[in-house]
PDB file of C-alpha atoms in Angstrom:
ATOM      1  CA  MET P   1     -57.062 -43.970  -9.148  1.00 78.00           C
ATOM      2  CA  MET P   2     -55.565 -47.247  -8.804  1.00 93.00           C
ATOM      3  CA  CYS P   3     -51.681 -47.679  -8.946  1.00 96.00           C
ATOM      4  CA  LEU P   4     -49.671 -50.586  -9.626  1.00 97.00           C
ATOM      5  CA  ILE P   5     -45.523 -51.150  -9.081  1.00 98.00           C
ATOM      6  CA  GLY P   6     -43.695 -53.308 -11.278  1.00 98.00           C
ATOM      7  CA  GLN P   7     -39.913 -54.299 -10.869  1.00 98.00           C
ATOM      8  CA  GLY P   8     -37.645 -56.015 -13.484  1.00 98.00           C
ATOM      9  CA  SER P   9     -33.996 -57.096 -13.947  1.00 98.00           C
ATOM     10  CA  ASP P  10     -31.404 -58.102 -16.391  1.00 97.00           C
ATOM     11  CA  THR P  11     -28.123 -59.196 -16.436  1.00 97.00           C
ATOM     12  CA  HIS P  12     -25.597 -60.285 -19.037  1.00 97.00           C
ATOM     13  CA  GLU P  13     -22.268 -61.465 -19.086  1.00 97.00           C
ATOM     14  CA  LEU P  14     -19.781 -59.542 -21.285  1.00 97.00           C
ATOM     15  CA  ALA P  15     -16.953 -60.206 -23.734  1.00 96.00           C
ATOM     16  CA  GLU P  16     -14.305 -57.993 -24.428  1.00 94.00           C
ATOM     17  CA  ILE P  17     -13.740 -57.642 -28.350  1.00 92.00           C
ATOM     18  CA  SER P  18     -12.693 -54.749 -30.098  1.00 89.00           C
ATOM     19  CA  LYS P  19     -14.751 -51.908 -31.448  1.00 90.00           C
ATOM     20  CA  THR P  20     -18.228 -53.315 -31.573  1.00 93.00           C
ATOM     21  CA  THR P  21     -21.872 -51.673 -30.194  1.00 94.00           C
ATOM     22  CA  ILE P  22     -24.090 -52.423 -27.927  1.00 96.00           C
ATOM     23  CA  ILE P  23     -27.793 -51.205 -27.367  1.00 97.00           C
ATOM     24  CA  LEU P  24     -29.045 -49.598 -24.096  1.00 98.00           C
ATOM     25  CA  GLY P  25     -32.171 -48.297 -23.728  1.00 98.00           C
ATOM     26  CA  GLY P  26     -32.566 -48.360 -27.812  1.00 97.00           C
ATOM     27  CA  PHE P  27     -29.225 -45.814 -27.714  1.00 97.00           C
ATOM     28  CA  SER P  28     -26.476 -47.610 -29.556  1.00 96.00           C
ATOM     29  CA  LEU P  29     -23.070 -47.028 -27.969  1.00 96.00           C
ATOM     30  CA  LYS P  30     -19.793 -47.954 -29.137  1.00 95.00           C
ATOM     31  CA  THR P  31     -17.489 -49.884 -26.873  1.00 95.00           C
ATOM     32  CA  ASN P  32     -15.209 -52.613 -26.827  1.00 95.00           C
ATOM     33  CA  TRP P  33     -17.468 -55.240 -25.005  1.00 95.00           C
ATOM     34  CA  ARG P  34     -20.201 -57.170 -26.673  1.00 95.00           C
ATOM     35  CA  ILE P  35     -23.297 -58.317 -24.308  1.00 96.00           C
ATOM     36  CA  ILE P  36     -23.944 -61.953 -24.537  1.00 95.00           C
ATOM     37  CA  SER P  37     -27.444 -62.746 -25.641  1.00 93.00           C
ATOM     38  CA  PHE P  38     -29.814 -65.045 -27.141  1.00 91.00           C
ATOM     39  CA  SER P  39     -31.476 -61.804 -28.311  1.00 91.00           C
ATOM     40  CA  ASP P  40     -29.846 -58.032 -29.286  1.00 94.00           C
ATOM     41  CA  GLY P  41     -29.430 -58.348 -25.777  1.00 94.00           C
ATOM     42  CA  ASP P  42     -30.538 -54.283 -24.488  1.00 97.00           C
ATOM     43  CA  ILE P  43     -30.969 -55.333 -21.127  1.00 98.00           C
ATOM     44  CA  VAL P  44     -32.916 -51.894 -20.181  1.00 98.00           C
ATOM     45  CA  LEU P  45     -35.738 -52.714 -22.285  1.00 98.00           C
ATOM     46  CA  HIS P  46     -35.533 -56.152 -20.906  1.00 98.00           C
ATOM     47  CA  ALA P  47     -35.737 -54.941 -17.403  1.00 98.00           C
ATOM     48  CA  ILE P  48     -38.639 -52.644 -18.173  1.00 98.00           C
ATOM     49  CA  ALA P  49     -40.536 -55.066 -20.382  1.00 98.00           C
ATOM     50  CA  ASN P  50     -40.202 -57.663 -17.542  1.00 98.00           C
ATOM     51  CA  ALA P  51     -41.616 -54.829 -14.650  1.00 98.00           C
ATOM     52  CA  ILE P  52     -43.888 -53.572 -16.912  1.00 98.00           C
ATOM     53  CA  LEU P  53     -45.360 -57.731 -17.192  1.00 98.00           C
ATOM     54  CA  GLY P  54     -44.714 -57.706 -13.442  1.00 98.00           C
ATOM     55  CA  ALA P  55     -47.535 -54.714 -12.457  1.00 98.00           C
ATOM     56  CA  LEU P  56     -49.849 -55.988 -14.545  1.00 98.00           C
ATOM     57  CA  GLN P  57     -49.098 -59.534 -12.912  1.00 98.00           C
ATOM     58  CA  LEU P  58     -48.561 -61.345 -16.622  1.00 98.00           C
ATOM     59  CA  GLY P  59     -45.197 -62.938 -15.437  1.00 97.00           C
ATOM     60  CA  ASP P  60     -41.898 -61.827 -17.622  1.00 96.00           C
ATOM     61  CA  ILE P  61     -40.459 -61.930 -20.795  1.00 96.00           C
ATOM     62  CA  GLY P  62     -39.467 -65.517 -21.003  1.00 94.00           C
ATOM     63  CA  LYS P  63     -42.875 -66.426 -21.102  1.00 96.00           C
ATOM     64  CA  TYR P  64     -43.792 -64.944 -24.121  1.00 96.00           C
ATOM     65  CA  PHE P  65     -40.100 -64.637 -25.625  1.00 95.00           C
ATOM     66  CA  LYS P  66     -38.414 -67.837 -24.679  1.00 91.00           C
ATOM     67  CA  ASP P  67     -34.479 -68.539 -25.843  1.00 88.00           C
ATOM     68  CA  THR P  68     -35.269 -72.090 -27.032  1.00 89.00           C
ATOM     69  CA  ASP P  69     -37.507 -70.842 -29.955  1.00 89.00           C
ATOM     70  CA  TYR P  70     -35.192 -69.569 -32.761  1.00 86.00           C
ATOM     71  CA  LYS P  71     -37.321 -67.364 -33.795  1.00 89.00           C
ATOM     72  CA  ASN P  72     -36.521 -65.219 -31.400  1.00 85.00           C
ATOM     73  CA  LYS P  73     -32.397 -65.264 -31.750  1.00 91.00           C
ATOM     74  CA  GLY P  74     -31.337 -61.789 -32.598  1.00 87.00           C
ATOM     75  CA  ILE P  75     -34.844 -60.175 -31.453  1.00 92.00           C
ATOM     76  CA  SER P  76     -35.001 -57.106 -31.551  1.00 94.00           C
ATOM     77  CA  SER P  77     -35.968 -55.539 -27.328  1.00 96.00           C
ATOM     78  CA  ILE P  78     -38.016 -52.847 -28.689  1.00 97.00           C
ATOM     79  CA  ASN P  79     -40.216 -55.626 -30.145  1.00 96.00           C
ATOM     80  CA  ILE P  80     -40.338 -56.934 -26.524  1.00 97.00           C
ATOM     81  CA  VAL P  81     -41.316 -53.582 -24.982  1.00 98.00           C
ATOM     82  CA  ASN P  82     -43.703 -52.979 -27.505  1.00 98.00           C
ATOM     83  CA  PHE P  83     -45.305 -55.872 -26.920  1.00 98.00           C
ATOM     84  CA  ALA P  84     -45.435 -55.183 -22.664  1.00 98.00           C
ATOM     85  CA  LEU P  85     -46.638 -51.876 -24.092  1.00 98.00           C
ATOM     86  CA  GLN P  86     -49.616 -53.268 -25.750  1.00 98.00           C
ATOM     87  CA  LYS P  87     -50.370 -55.169 -22.848  1.00 98.00           C
ATOM     88  CA  LEU P  88     -50.746 -52.197 -20.236  1.00 98.00           C
ATOM     89  CA  ARG P  89     -52.795 -50.643 -23.030  1.00 97.00           C
ATOM     90  CA  ALA P  90     -55.149 -53.372 -22.934  1.00 98.00           C
ATOM     91  CA  SER P  91     -55.389 -53.317 -19.453  1.00 97.00           C
ATOM     92  CA  LYS P  92     -56.089 -49.802 -19.182  1.00 97.00           C
ATOM     93  CA  TYR P  93     -53.217 -48.692 -17.484  1.00 97.00           C
ATOM     94  CA  LYS P  94     -50.577 -45.990 -18.066  1.00 96.00           C
ATOM     95  CA  LEU P  95     -47.051 -45.599 -17.872  1.00 96.00           C
ATOM     96  CA  VAL P  96     -46.317 -43.082 -14.374  1.00 96.00           C
ATOM     97  CA  ASN P  97     -42.587 -42.856 -14.371  1.00 97.00           C
ATOM     98  CA  VAL P  98     -39.827 -45.495 -15.080  1.00 98.00           C
ATOM     99  CA  ASP P  99     -36.483 -45.198 -12.703  1.00 98.00           C
ATOM    100  CA  LEU P 100     -33.540 -47.413 -13.834  1.00 98.00           C
ATOM    101  CA  THR P 101     -30.377 -48.325 -12.420  1.00 98.00           C
ATOM    102  CA  ILE P 102     -27.512 -49.404 -14.963  1.00 98.00           C
ATOM    103  CA  THR P 103     -24.659 -51.443 -13.318  1.00 98.00           C
ATOM    104  CA  CYS P 104     -21.362 -52.061 -14.996  1.00 97.00           C
ATOM    105  CA  GLU P 105     -17.277 -52.259 -14.439  1.00 95.00           C
ATOM    106  CA  ASN P 106     -16.274 -52.216 -17.646  1.00 94.00           C
ATOM    107  CA  ILE P 107     -18.679 -49.427 -19.465  1.00 93.00           C
ATOM    108  CA  LEU P 108     -19.018 -46.509 -18.028  1.00 90.00           C
ATOM    109  CA  LEU P 109     -22.055 -44.904 -18.892  1.00 95.00           C
ATOM    110  CA  GLY P 110     -21.321 -41.058 -18.332  1.00 92.00           C
ATOM    111  CA  ALA P 111     -23.021 -39.024 -20.712  1.00 88.00           C
ATOM    112  CA  ASN P 112     -24.697 -41.359 -22.201  1.00 96.00           C
ATOM    113  CA  LYS P 113     -26.900 -41.812 -19.364  1.00 97.00           C
ATOM    114  CA  GLU P 114     -28.789 -39.136 -21.102  1.00 97.00           C
ATOM    115  CA  LEU P 115     -28.742 -40.052 -24.550  1.00 97.00           C
ATOM    116  CA  ILE P 116     -30.314 -43.265 -22.856  1.00 98.00           C
ATOM    117  CA  GLN P 117     -32.975 -41.539 -21.383  1.00 98.00           C
ATOM    118  CA  ASN P 118     -33.931 -39.421 -24.311  1.00 97.00           C
ATOM    119  CA  SER P 119     -34.350 -42.421 -26.169  1.00 98.00           C
ATOM    120  CA  LEU P 120     -36.116 -44.200 -23.816  1.00 98.00           C
ATOM    121  CA  CYS P 121     -38.575 -41.375 -23.226  1.00 98.00           C
ATOM    122  CA  LYS P 122     -39.482 -41.795 -27.362  1.00 97.00           C
ATOM    123  CA  ILE P 123     -39.926 -45.599 -27.002  1.00 97.00           C
ATOM    124  CA  LEU P 124     -41.908 -44.868 -23.810  1.00 97.00           C
ATOM    125  CA  LYS P 125     -44.017 -41.643 -25.436  1.00 95.00           C
ATOM    126  CA  THR P 126     -43.341 -40.392 -21.351  1.00 94.00           C
ATOM    127  CA  LYS P 127     -40.938 -37.444 -19.788  1.00 93.00           C
ATOM    128  CA  LEU P 128     -40.539 -39.278 -16.582  1.00 97.00           C
ATOM    129  CA  VAL P 129     -37.665 -41.245 -17.068  1.00 98.00           C
ATOM    130  CA  ASN P 130     -34.553 -41.421 -14.980  1.00 98.00           C
ATOM    131  CA  VAL P 131     -31.464 -43.956 -15.713  1.00 98.00           C
ATOM    132  CA  LYS P 132     -28.753 -44.031 -13.275  1.00 98.00           C
ATOM    133  CA  ALA P 133     -25.371 -46.427 -13.450  1.00 97.00           C
ATOM    134  CA  THR P 134     -23.211 -47.650 -10.760  1.00 97.00           C
ATOM    135  CA  ARG P 135     -20.461 -50.063 -10.270  1.00 95.00           C
ATOM    136  CA  PHE P 136     -19.616 -53.555  -9.016  1.00 94.00           C
ATOM    137  CA  GLU P 137     -16.734 -52.175  -7.567  1.00 89.00           C
ATOM    138  CA  HIS P 138     -14.950 -55.397  -7.908  1.00 93.00           C
ATOM    139  CA  PRO P 139     -14.254 -56.956 -11.262  1.00 91.00           C
ATOM    140  CA  SER P 140     -16.995 -58.390 -13.058  1.00 94.00           C
ATOM    141  CA  ASN P 141     -17.555 -59.411 -16.797  1.00 95.00           C
ATOM    142  CA  LEU P 142     -21.464 -58.763 -16.272  1.00 97.00           C
ATOM    143  CA  ILE P 143     -23.423 -55.749 -17.435  1.00 98.00           C
ATOM    144  CA  LYS P 144     -27.308 -55.018 -15.424  1.00 98.00           C
ATOM    145  CA  CYS P 145     -30.226 -53.329 -14.817  1.00 98.00           C
ATOM    146  CA  ASP P 146     -32.828 -52.918 -12.586  1.00 98.00           C
ATOM    147  CA  ALA P 147     -36.051 -51.439 -13.490  1.00 98.00           C
ATOM    148  CA  VAL P 148     -38.711 -49.386 -11.221  1.00 98.00           C
ATOM    149  CA  ILE P 149     -42.094 -48.813 -12.897  1.00 98.00           C
ATOM    150  CA  LEU P 150     -45.561 -47.047 -11.768  1.00 98.00           C
ATOM    151  CA  ILE P 151     -48.717 -47.547 -13.827  1.00 98.00           C
ATOM    152  CA  LYS P 152     -52.060 -45.694 -13.162  1.00 97.00           C
ATOM    153  CA  LYS P 153     -55.592 -46.552 -14.600  1.00 93.00           C
TER     154      LYS P 153
END
């Protein structure tokens, strides 16, 4: 059995705004912070898509979804991760597990980690998803997600 590991990361700046919604792992979260992004800003799905493409040696999402192409403005990250999953299936690989770390100082995820995990299990069609959260532990207006995946033939 051939196994490959992929690693992906995505970081965006946050802007304070009252009563808005951000998307993390396909889950909508009410907050007072907006993710500044060309797409919908789902850093979790971006990191996962980059990890899948990386494991397959296919580059990164910027190769396929350029932020200079206006047709990608506001694109749903579900489309981006589905593109990576199609590449995965076409290569005859299967997702084994996903391990994520979301880092943010301004948005504390707490119980939302489980809701993000449940959303990802549905999107990725696997039960082996782990979501962790941590803080930068210094003032920061960033939100970051690191993803590690294992795929097998």
